[in-house]
Amino acid sequence: MTTYHFPRGFLWGTATASHQVEGNNTNNNWYRWEQDGKTKHHSGLACDWWGGRWREDMDRAVETGQNAHRFSIEWSRIQPEPDRWDEDALEKYRAMARGMVERGITPMVTLHHFTDPFWLYERCGWEKEETVALFEKYVRKVVEALKEYVNLWTTINEPNIYSLSGYVSGDFPACNKGLAVAVRVLANLLRGHAAAYHVIHQIQPEARVGYALHYRPMVPANSWSPLDRLMRNIQYSGVNLAFPTGISTGVIRTPLGKISIPQARGTQDFLGLNYYSVDTVKFDLTKAKEMFGKRFYPADSDFSATKFIANIPEGLYQSIEWIAKTYPDLPILITENGVEDPADAMRPRYLAQHLHQAWRAVNYGFPVKGYFHWSLVDNFEWERGWTQRFGLWGLEVETQARIRRPSVDFYAAICKENGISRAMVEQYAPEVLEKIFPNVTP
Ligand code: FCB
């Protein structure tokens, strides 16, 4: 076979998030976090989407064969104060969604992607159950405004990472800290997700609603070590399973006990998978905060520029397999996958190998319906600032210039073909050709 084709109607896109691309986002907890010096850089103008550059970037997306885009709404813009809604901001998001539809791009909207309005943060946000009702009101407002253009919704992006990075590791803004708080936050996020799911369906019965799960396959450092295996299992269920189990059973199970959230049961029409890499887990007495499990990549990994990601494409197949076995027949969208690579030295092979694995999963019969690469243009990478470059296009932060990396053309060829061919891999990622299209001599 010389081309691995995807099913007709497959969504090919990229993903972004409001705070990372809009610029001048000055009314949320991340802005404050940046002002407090907790991030490597400031988001500043970011990719200037709020200034209108989403248009030129959507032109780029459509010219290069993409047919979908995942972007997020900034709650702090819609509701700048607890008792004030900003209709102009809503109108701007309507223009954005309309602009995508007019270009033939299917919009997928994320309602919460890590940021919270500053006023909510001051009240300790998701630590409090009262935030659930506030979130529901905001969701109602957004869905009423965008329903004409959007019917594909991600409620919450990576609830597991939001809660662990804020309340356990301290990389993200958080009011109080500790495992018990993190669990409380996760439970409230699940309540928020469930409320959003129900309200969206009330307003738009045909909507397809899910959330984006950051799923990380894990392996014990030494498979013969019972302690490594135990640590692997603890980390694996803490990071990966708490939220999805909450959705399938209506109960969150944690080392600190069970929390019953029956209204969350079955609240997903698809599962959004954010996949980046696989963790190795080792028992480590110095990691009390992480319950004595150290997560790392083996030293001989194929590392990204800052070693944030190890290129382990089989993990994508394993993640899809896990989803398909856990939720038979549930459509799967790969809502994020990508690598930080300013030189575009690894991205072409990362892309080729991961899409090969996605194709294997489709070919096996798993219901994968789309792929959103992270990201379209380099954008503001949270506490890591501008040190990590995930864009197909590079960004010169000072001038707003976009730089076309070779991966742009590689991904364009894939999107236009609705498949990945031997010739494409030979041209853009020859170093993995033999792995993807083995030369089988009869
Ligand atoms: C994910 C986030 C996304 C981006 C990528 C690199 O965890 O959802 O915003 O930062 O990582």
Short mmCIF file of C-alpha atoms and ligand atoms in Angstrom, two decimals:
data_model
loop_
_atom_site.label_atom_id
_atom_site.label_comp_id
_atom_site.label_asym_id
_atom_site.label_seq_id
_atom_site.Cartn_x
_atom_site.Cartn_y
_atom_site.Cartn_z
CA MET A 1 0.00 0.00 0.00
CA THR A 2 1.39 3.44 -0.85
CA THR A 3 -1.24 5.67 0.77
CA TYR A 4 -2.99 5.29 4.10
CA HIS A 5 -6.37 6.93 3.59
CA PHE A 6 -8.74 8.17 6.26
CA PRO A 7 -12.54 7.84 6.15
CA ARG A 8 -14.57 10.33 4.17
CA GLY A 9 -15.61 13.36 6.23
CA PHE A 10 -12.57 13.12 8.51
CA LEU A 11 -11.91 16.42 10.29
CA TRP A 12 -8.45 17.83 9.67
CA GLY A 13 -7.58 20.89 11.69
CA THR A 14 -5.50 22.59 14.29
CA ALA A 15 -6.27 23.61 17.87
CA THR A 16 -5.70 26.87 19.75
CA ALA A 17 -6.83 28.44 23.04
CA SER A 18 -7.94 31.99 23.81
CA HIS A 19 -5.21 33.09 26.20
CA GLN A 20 -2.53 31.54 24.03
CA VAL A 21 -3.45 33.33 20.81
CA GLU A 22 -5.67 36.35 21.48
CA GLY A 23 -3.33 38.81 23.16
CA ASN A 24 -4.26 41.61 25.57
CA ASN A 25 -6.07 39.23 27.84
CA THR A 26 -5.75 41.27 31.01
CA ASN A 27 -8.70 40.21 33.11
CA ASN A 28 -7.98 36.59 33.97
CA ASN A 29 -5.95 34.60 36.47
CA TRP A 30 -3.16 33.91 33.95
CA TYR A 31 -2.59 37.60 33.34
CA ARG A 32 -2.12 38.01 37.08
CA TRP A 33 0.16 34.96 37.17
CA GLU A 34 2.28 36.54 34.45
CA GLN A 35 2.41 39.90 36.29
CA ASP A 36 3.53 38.04 39.41
CA GLY A 37 6.52 36.70 37.48
CA LYS A 38 5.40 33.09 37.51
CA THR A 39 5.80 32.57 33.77
CA LYS A 40 8.91 32.68 31.59
CA HIS A 41 7.46 35.54 29.53
CA HIS A 42 4.30 37.60 29.20
CA SER A 43 1.59 36.68 26.71
CA GLY A 44 1.40 40.31 25.50
CA LEU A 45 -0.15 40.48 22.05
CA ALA A 46 0.20 36.69 21.65
CA CYS A 47 -0.83 36.00 18.01
CA ASP A 48 -3.05 39.10 18.02
CA TRP A 49 -6.24 37.21 17.28
CA TRP A 50 -8.23 39.70 19.33
CA GLY A 51 -6.80 42.41 17.09
CA GLY A 52 -8.17 40.50 14.08
CA ARG A 53 -5.31 38.31 12.95
CA TRP A 54 -7.47 35.20 13.36
CA ARG A 55 -8.68 36.07 9.84
CA GLU A 56 -5.29 35.78 8.17
CA ASP A 57 -4.54 32.63 10.18
CA MET A 58 -7.85 31.06 9.13
CA ASP A 59 -6.97 31.94 5.53
CA ARG A 60 -3.72 30.07 6.06
CA ALA A 61 -5.60 27.10 7.51
CA VAL A 62 -8.04 26.89 4.65
CA GLU A 63 -5.43 27.43 1.95
CA THR A 64 -3.50 24.51 3.36
CA GLY A 65 -6.39 22.08 3.21
CA GLN A 66 -7.72 22.19 6.77
CA ASN A 67 -11.47 21.80 7.23
CA ALA A 68 -11.87 22.27 11.01
CA HIS A 69 -10.53 24.41 13.83
CA ARG A 70 -10.73 24.05 17.59
CA PHE A 71 -10.57 27.37 19.47
CA SER A 72 -11.67 28.55 22.89
CA ILE A 73 -13.80 31.30 24.37
CA GLU A 74 -12.36 33.52 27.07
CA TRP A 75 -14.83 33.61 29.96
CA SER A 76 -13.27 36.82 31.35
CA ARG A 77 -14.11 38.64 28.12
CA ILE A 78 -17.73 37.51 28.06
CA GLN A 79 -18.29 38.19 31.76
CA PRO A 80 -15.69 40.79 32.77
CA GLU A 81 -17.39 41.30 36.14
CA PRO A 82 -19.81 39.04 38.00
CA ASP A 83 -22.80 41.22 37.10
CA ARG A 84 -21.79 42.35 33.60
CA TRP A 85 -21.90 40.61 30.23
CA ASP A 86 -19.96 42.07 27.33
CA GLU A 87 -22.11 41.78 24.21
CA ASP A 88 -19.37 43.22 21.98
CA ALA A 89 -17.03 40.43 22.99
CA LEU A 90 -19.73 37.88 22.22
CA GLU A 91 -20.22 39.52 18.85
CA LYS A 92 -16.50 39.19 18.14
CA TYR A 93 -16.62 35.48 18.84
CA ARG A 94 -19.69 35.20 16.61
CA ALA A 95 -17.71 36.88 13.83
CA MET A 96 -14.88 34.41 14.40
CA ALA A 97 -17.15 31.36 14.25
CA ARG A 98 -18.96 32.80 11.22
CA GLY A 99 -15.62 33.53 9.56
CA MET A 100 -14.67 29.89 9.96
CA VAL A 101 -17.95 28.59 8.59
CA GLU A 102 -17.69 30.96 5.61
CA ARG A 103 -14.26 29.55 4.88
CA GLY A 104 -15.52 25.98 5.00
CA ILE A 105 -13.92 25.35 8.38
CA THR A 106 -15.98 23.44 10.97
CA PRO A 107 -15.59 25.28 14.27
CA MET A 108 -15.18 23.34 17.48
CA VAL A 109 -15.49 25.52 20.57
CA THR A 110 -13.82 24.90 23.92
CA LEU A 111 -15.67 26.66 26.71
CA HIS A 112 -12.93 26.48 29.34
CA HIS A 113 -9.27 26.18 28.45
CA PHE A 114 -7.28 26.73 31.69
CA THR A 115 -8.15 30.43 32.26
CA ASP A 116 -10.65 31.85 34.75
CA PRO A 117 -11.97 35.41 35.07
CA PHE A 118 -9.98 37.30 37.66
CA TRP A 119 -13.06 37.96 39.79
CA LEU A 120 -13.69 34.22 39.95
CA TYR A 121 -10.08 33.51 40.84
CA GLU A 122 -10.34 35.96 43.74
CA ARG A 123 -13.18 33.82 45.08
CA CYS A 124 -11.01 30.70 44.68
CA GLY A 125 -12.82 29.56 41.53
CA TRP A 126 -13.24 25.85 41.06
CA GLU A 127 -12.41 25.10 44.68
CA LYS A 128 -15.99 26.17 45.38
CA GLU A 129 -19.06 24.31 44.26
CA GLU A 130 -20.88 27.61 43.61
CA THR A 131 -18.64 28.03 40.53
CA VAL A 132 -20.61 25.26 38.81
CA ALA A 133 -23.75 27.41 38.56
CA LEU A 134 -21.69 30.42 37.41
CA PHE A 135 -20.07 28.33 34.70
CA GLU A 136 -23.47 27.05 33.61
CA LYS A 137 -24.73 30.64 33.17
CA TYR A 138 -21.69 31.57 31.12
CA VAL A 139 -22.08 28.46 28.96
CA ARG A 140 -25.74 29.28 28.34
CA LYS A 141 -24.76 32.77 27.21
CA VAL A 142 -22.08 31.51 24.82
CA VAL A 143 -24.14 28.70 23.34
CA GLU A 144 -27.12 31.00 22.73
CA ALA A 145 -24.77 33.37 20.90
CA LEU A 146 -22.87 30.82 18.82
CA LYS A 147 -25.43 28.09 18.17
CA GLU A 148 -26.05 29.38 14.67
CA TYR A 149 -22.51 28.42 13.67
CA VAL A 150 -21.28 25.85 16.16
CA ASN A 151 -22.57 22.45 17.21
CA LEU A 152 -19.33 20.80 18.28
CA TRP A 153 -18.44 21.68 21.87
CA THR A 154 -15.61 20.85 24.24
CA THR A 155 -16.72 21.81 27.73
CA ILE A 156 -13.45 21.73 29.64
CA ASN A 157 -9.91 21.27 28.43
CA GLU A 158 -7.78 18.78 30.36
CA PRO A 159 -9.48 18.88 33.76
CA ASN A 160 -6.77 16.55 35.08
CA ILE A 161 -3.92 18.87 34.05
CA TYR A 162 -5.79 21.97 35.29
CA SER A 163 -6.20 20.45 38.72
CA LEU A 164 -2.76 18.80 39.01
CA SER A 165 -0.75 21.73 37.61
CA GLY A 166 -2.53 24.29 39.77
CA TYR A 167 -3.18 22.52 43.00
CA VAL A 168 -0.40 19.92 43.20
CA SER A 169 2.68 20.99 41.22
CA GLY A 170 2.02 24.74 41.44
CA ASP A 171 2.86 25.57 37.82
CA PHE A 172 -0.60 27.07 37.20
CA PRO A 173 -2.39 29.72 39.28
CA ALA A 174 -4.31 28.34 42.25
CA CYS A 175 -5.74 29.77 45.43
CA ASN A 176 -5.01 26.99 47.92
CA LYS A 177 -2.92 23.89 47.34
CA GLY A 178 -2.73 20.21 48.19
CA LEU A 179 -4.12 16.89 47.07
CA ALA A 180 -7.43 17.34 48.87
CA VAL A 181 -8.00 20.69 47.12
CA ALA A 182 -7.03 19.18 43.78
CA VAL A 183 -9.63 16.45 44.25
CA ARG A 184 -12.28 19.01 45.19
CA VAL A 185 -11.42 21.04 42.08
CA LEU A 186 -11.63 17.96 39.85
CA ALA A 187 -15.04 17.09 41.30
CA ASN A 188 -16.31 20.62 40.68
CA LEU A 189 -14.96 20.53 37.13
CA LEU A 190 -16.90 17.32 36.57
CA ARG A 191 -20.04 18.97 37.98
CA GLY A 192 -19.34 21.94 35.68
CA HIS A 193 -18.89 19.67 32.70
CA ALA A 194 -22.15 17.84 33.45
CA ALA A 195 -24.06 21.11 33.87
CA ALA A 196 -22.64 22.39 30.58
CA TYR A 197 -23.48 19.13 28.81
CA HIS A 198 -27.11 19.33 29.89
CA VAL A 199 -27.55 23.03 29.19
CA ILE A 200 -26.00 22.77 25.71
CA HIS A 201 -28.35 19.94 24.79
CA GLN A 202 -31.29 21.88 26.14
CA ILE A 203 -30.47 24.80 23.83
CA GLN A 204 -29.23 22.75 20.90
CA PRO A 205 -30.52 19.18 20.84
CA GLU A 206 -28.33 18.20 17.88
CA ALA A 207 -25.13 19.40 19.58
CA ARG A 208 -22.20 17.05 20.06
CA VAL A 209 -20.61 17.67 23.41
CA GLY A 210 -17.50 16.25 25.01
CA TYR A 211 -14.40 17.34 26.89
CA ALA A 212 -10.69 17.07 26.12
CA LEU A 213 -8.82 14.49 28.14
CA HIS A 214 -5.05 14.69 28.45
CA TYR A 215 -4.30 10.98 28.45
CA ARG A 216 -0.81 9.69 29.20
CA PRO A 217 -0.02 6.00 28.85
CA MET A 218 2.45 4.97 31.56
CA VAL A 219 4.98 2.17 31.99
CA PRO A 220 6.90 1.14 35.14
CA ALA A 221 10.63 1.99 34.97
CA ASN A 222 11.45 -1.63 35.86
CA SER A 223 8.71 -4.08 35.13
CA TRP A 224 10.19 -6.51 37.68
CA SER A 225 9.93 -3.96 40.48
CA PRO A 226 6.66 -4.24 42.46
CA LEU A 227 7.18 -0.70 43.80
CA ASP A 228 7.60 0.79 40.32
CA ARG A 229 4.54 -1.11 39.18
CA LEU A 230 2.55 0.11 42.16
CA MET A 231 3.64 3.71 41.56
CA ARG A 232 2.79 3.39 37.90
CA ASN A 233 -0.72 2.22 38.78
CA ILE A 234 -1.28 4.98 41.33
CA GLN A 235 -0.07 7.70 38.96
CA TYR A 236 -1.93 6.21 36.04
CA SER A 237 -5.27 6.16 37.77
CA GLY A 238 -4.75 9.58 39.39
CA VAL A 239 -3.79 11.30 36.16
CA ASN A 240 -5.85 9.41 33.60
CA LEU A 241 -8.83 7.70 35.16
CA ALA A 242 -10.51 9.91 37.77
CA PHE A 243 -12.44 12.12 35.35
CA PRO A 244 -13.39 9.51 32.72
CA THR A 245 -14.52 7.11 35.45
CA GLY A 246 -16.62 9.93 36.87
CA ILE A 247 -18.34 10.19 33.51
CA SER A 248 -18.95 6.49 33.06
CA THR A 249 -20.08 5.76 36.62
CA GLY A 250 -21.11 9.09 38.14
CA VAL A 251 -18.54 8.51 40.89
CA ILE A 252 -15.01 9.92 41.18
CA ARG A 253 -12.69 7.51 42.97
CA THR A 254 -9.55 8.95 44.55
CA PRO A 255 -7.07 7.86 47.21
CA LEU A 256 -8.98 10.23 49.51
CA GLY A 257 -12.33 8.56 48.94
CA LYS A 258 -15.30 8.53 46.58
CA ILE A 259 -17.37 11.48 45.42
CA SER A 260 -20.75 10.81 43.89
CA ILE A 261 -21.79 13.03 40.95
CA PRO A 262 -24.68 11.10 39.38
CA GLN A 263 -25.64 13.89 36.98
CA ALA A 264 -22.29 13.38 35.19
CA ARG A 265 -23.08 9.84 34.09
CA GLY A 266 -23.01 9.42 30.34
CA THR A 267 -22.43 13.11 29.62
CA GLN A 268 -20.35 12.74 26.47
CA ASP A 269 -21.15 12.42 22.78
CA PHE A 270 -17.50 11.96 21.86
CA LEU A 271 -14.20 11.82 23.68
CA GLY A 272 -11.59 14.46 22.90
CA LEU A 273 -8.10 12.99 23.21
CA ASN A 274 -5.08 15.21 23.80
CA TYR A 275 -2.08 12.96 23.30
CA TYR A 276 1.56 14.02 23.49
CA SER A 277 3.72 11.27 25.01
CA VAL A 278 4.17 8.28 27.33
CA ASP A 279 5.54 8.48 30.89
CA THR A 280 7.90 6.07 32.59
CA VAL A 281 7.19 5.83 36.33
CA LYS A 282 9.62 5.01 39.11
CA PHE A 283 9.25 4.77 42.88
CA ASP A 284 11.05 7.79 44.35
CA LEU A 285 11.15 8.57 48.07
CA THR A 286 11.85 12.25 47.40
CA LYS A 287 8.55 12.75 45.50
CA ALA A 288 6.19 12.95 48.45
CA LYS A 289 4.01 15.56 46.71
CA GLU A 290 3.49 13.23 43.77
CA MET A 291 2.78 10.29 46.07
CA PHE A 292 6.31 8.88 45.59
CA GLY A 293 6.05 8.37 41.87
CA LYS A 294 8.60 10.04 39.58
CA ARG A 295 7.47 10.44 35.97
CA PHE A 296 10.11 10.86 33.30
CA TYR A 297 11.25 9.92 29.79
CA PRO A 298 14.06 7.40 29.24
CA ALA A 299 17.42 9.06 28.47
CA ASP A 300 17.59 7.56 24.99
CA SER A 301 14.23 9.02 23.91
CA ASP A 302 13.68 10.97 20.70
CA PHE A 303 13.35 14.32 22.55
CA SER A 304 11.72 17.60 21.54
CA ALA A 305 13.72 20.86 21.73
CA THR A 306 13.30 21.45 25.50
CA LYS A 307 12.74 17.75 26.31
CA PHE A 308 9.13 18.48 27.17
CA ILE A 309 7.99 15.71 24.85
CA ALA A 310 9.44 12.36 23.84
CA ASN A 311 8.32 11.12 20.44
CA ILE A 312 6.48 7.87 21.25
CA PRO A 313 3.85 7.44 18.52
CA GLU A 314 2.68 3.96 19.65
CA GLY A 315 1.24 5.72 22.71
CA LEU A 316 -1.34 7.37 20.50
CA TYR A 317 -2.58 3.99 19.29
CA GLN A 318 -2.64 2.70 22.87
CA SER A 319 -4.62 5.75 24.01
CA ILE A 320 -7.21 5.27 21.28
CA GLU A 321 -7.40 1.57 22.06
CA TRP A 322 -8.01 2.34 25.73
CA ILE A 323 -10.81 4.79 24.88
CA ALA A 324 -12.45 2.43 22.42
CA LYS A 325 -12.41 -0.41 24.95
CA THR A 326 -13.64 1.77 27.78
CA TYR A 327 -16.43 3.40 25.76
CA PRO A 328 -17.34 1.10 22.87
CA ASP A 329 -18.66 2.97 19.81
CA LEU A 330 -18.05 6.43 21.27
CA PRO A 331 -16.66 8.70 18.53
CA ILE A 332 -13.11 9.82 19.22
CA LEU A 333 -11.62 13.14 18.16
CA ILE A 334 -7.91 13.72 18.57
CA THR A 335 -8.31 17.25 19.94
CA GLU A 336 -4.57 17.91 20.43
CA ASN A 337 -1.29 16.36 19.33
CA GLY A 338 1.94 18.06 18.40
CA VAL A 339 5.48 18.89 19.38
CA GLU A 340 7.58 21.94 20.31
CA ASP A 341 10.21 22.27 17.65
CA PRO A 342 11.37 25.72 16.47
CA ALA A 343 13.68 24.25 13.83
CA ASP A 344 10.97 21.95 12.48
CA ALA A 345 13.52 19.17 12.68
CA MET A 346 11.35 16.66 14.50
CA ARG A 347 7.80 17.83 13.72
CA PRO A 348 7.58 16.19 10.26
CA ARG A 349 8.46 12.77 11.64
CA TYR A 350 6.34 13.27 14.76
CA LEU A 351 3.41 14.13 12.49
CA ALA A 352 4.04 11.25 10.10
CA GLN A 353 4.43 8.67 12.84
CA HIS A 354 1.46 9.84 14.90
CA LEU A 355 -0.83 9.99 11.89
CA HIS A 356 0.32 6.53 10.91
CA GLN A 357 -0.77 5.33 14.35
CA ALA A 358 -4.07 7.18 14.04
CA TRP A 359 -4.60 5.47 10.69
CA ARG A 360 -3.77 2.07 12.22
CA ALA A 361 -6.45 2.73 14.83
CA VAL A 362 -9.00 3.73 12.17
CA ASN A 363 -8.06 0.73 10.09
CA TYR A 364 -8.61 -1.53 13.10
CA GLY A 365 -12.13 -0.14 13.31
CA PHE A 366 -11.80 2.34 16.16
CA PRO A 367 -14.12 5.31 15.57
CA VAL A 368 -11.57 8.14 15.20
CA LYS A 369 -13.32 11.02 13.43
CA GLY A 370 -10.80 13.83 13.31
CA TYR A 371 -7.37 15.18 14.14
CA PHE A 372 -6.51 18.66 15.45
CA HIS A 373 -2.82 19.43 15.43
CA TRP A 374 -1.45 21.58 18.23
CA SER A 375 -1.00 24.16 16.85
CA LEU A 376 -1.59 26.42 13.87
CA VAL A 377 0.90 29.15 14.83
CA ASP A 378 3.43 29.30 17.69
CA ASN A 379 1.55 30.54 20.72
CA PHE A 380 1.97 31.43 24.38
CA GLU A 381 2.77 28.21 26.21
CA TRP A 382 1.58 28.95 29.75
CA GLU A 383 4.32 28.93 32.42
CA ARG A 384 6.83 28.06 29.67
CA GLY A 385 6.04 31.30 27.85
CA TRP A 386 7.55 31.58 24.37
CA THR A 387 10.26 28.99 25.04
CA GLN A 388 8.24 26.31 23.27
CA ARG A 389 7.19 26.56 19.64
CA PHE A 390 4.34 24.27 18.71
CA GLY A 391 3.17 25.99 15.51
CA LEU A 392 3.03 24.64 11.99
CA TRP A 393 3.77 28.31 11.33
CA GLY A 394 6.42 29.99 13.41
CA LEU A 395 5.71 33.37 15.00
CA GLU A 396 8.09 36.27 15.35
CA VAL A 397 6.65 37.69 18.55
CA GLU A 398 8.01 41.23 18.05
CA THR A 399 6.70 41.72 14.52
CA GLN A 400 3.76 39.28 14.36
CA ALA A 401 5.34 37.80 11.22
CA ARG A 402 4.37 34.21 10.47
CA ILE A 403 7.08 31.87 9.26
CA ARG A 404 6.07 28.97 7.05
CA ARG A 405 7.75 25.82 8.32
CA PRO A 406 8.10 22.76 6.07
CA SER A 407 5.47 21.02 8.23
CA VAL A 408 2.87 23.43 6.85
CA ASP A 409 3.24 21.87 3.42
CA PHE A 410 3.49 18.36 4.76
CA TYR A 411 0.27 18.73 6.76
CA ALA A 412 -1.41 20.45 3.80
CA ALA A 413 -0.58 17.49 1.57
CA ILE A 414 -2.06 15.10 4.16
CA CYS A 415 -5.25 17.15 4.62
CA LYS A 416 -5.80 17.52 0.89
CA GLU A 417 -5.24 13.81 0.22
CA ASN A 418 -7.24 12.78 3.30
CA GLY A 419 -4.37 10.40 3.82
CA ILE A 420 -0.65 10.03 4.15
CA SER A 421 1.38 8.64 1.26
CA ARG A 422 4.77 7.04 0.83
CA ALA A 423 5.83 9.92 -1.42
CA MET A 424 4.93 12.50 1.24
CA VAL A 425 6.89 10.71 3.94
CA GLU A 426 9.79 10.25 1.55
CA GLN A 427 9.81 14.00 0.92
CA TYR A 428 9.24 15.37 4.43
CA ALA A 429 10.34 12.69 6.90
CA PRO A 430 12.56 10.23 5.02
CA GLU A 431 14.22 9.12 8.27
CA VAL A 432 11.03 7.25 9.26
CA LEU A 433 9.99 6.02 5.83
CA GLU A 434 11.02 2.46 6.51
CA LYS A 435 9.05 2.43 9.79
CA ILE A 436 5.85 3.69 8.18
CA PHE A 437 6.05 2.11 4.75
CA PRO A 438 8.33 -0.89 5.20
CA ASN A 439 9.85 -2.16 2.00
CA VAL A 440 8.55 -5.68 1.97
CA THR A 441 10.40 -7.79 -0.58
CA PRO A 442 8.44 -10.85 -1.66
C1 FCB B 1 -1.81 21.01 26.43
C2 FCB B 1 -2.68 22.25 26.52
C3 FCB B 1 -2.46 23.25 25.41
C4 FCB B 1 -0.99 23.37 25.05
C5 FCB B 1 -0.36 22.01 24.84
C6 FCB B 1 1.09 22.05 24.43
O1 FCB B 1 -1.71 20.42 27.68
O2 FCB B 1 -4.03 21.88 26.49
O3 FCB B 1 -3.02 24.47 25.81
O4 FCB B 1 -0.31 24.12 25.98
O5 FCB B 1 -0.49 21.25 26.00
#
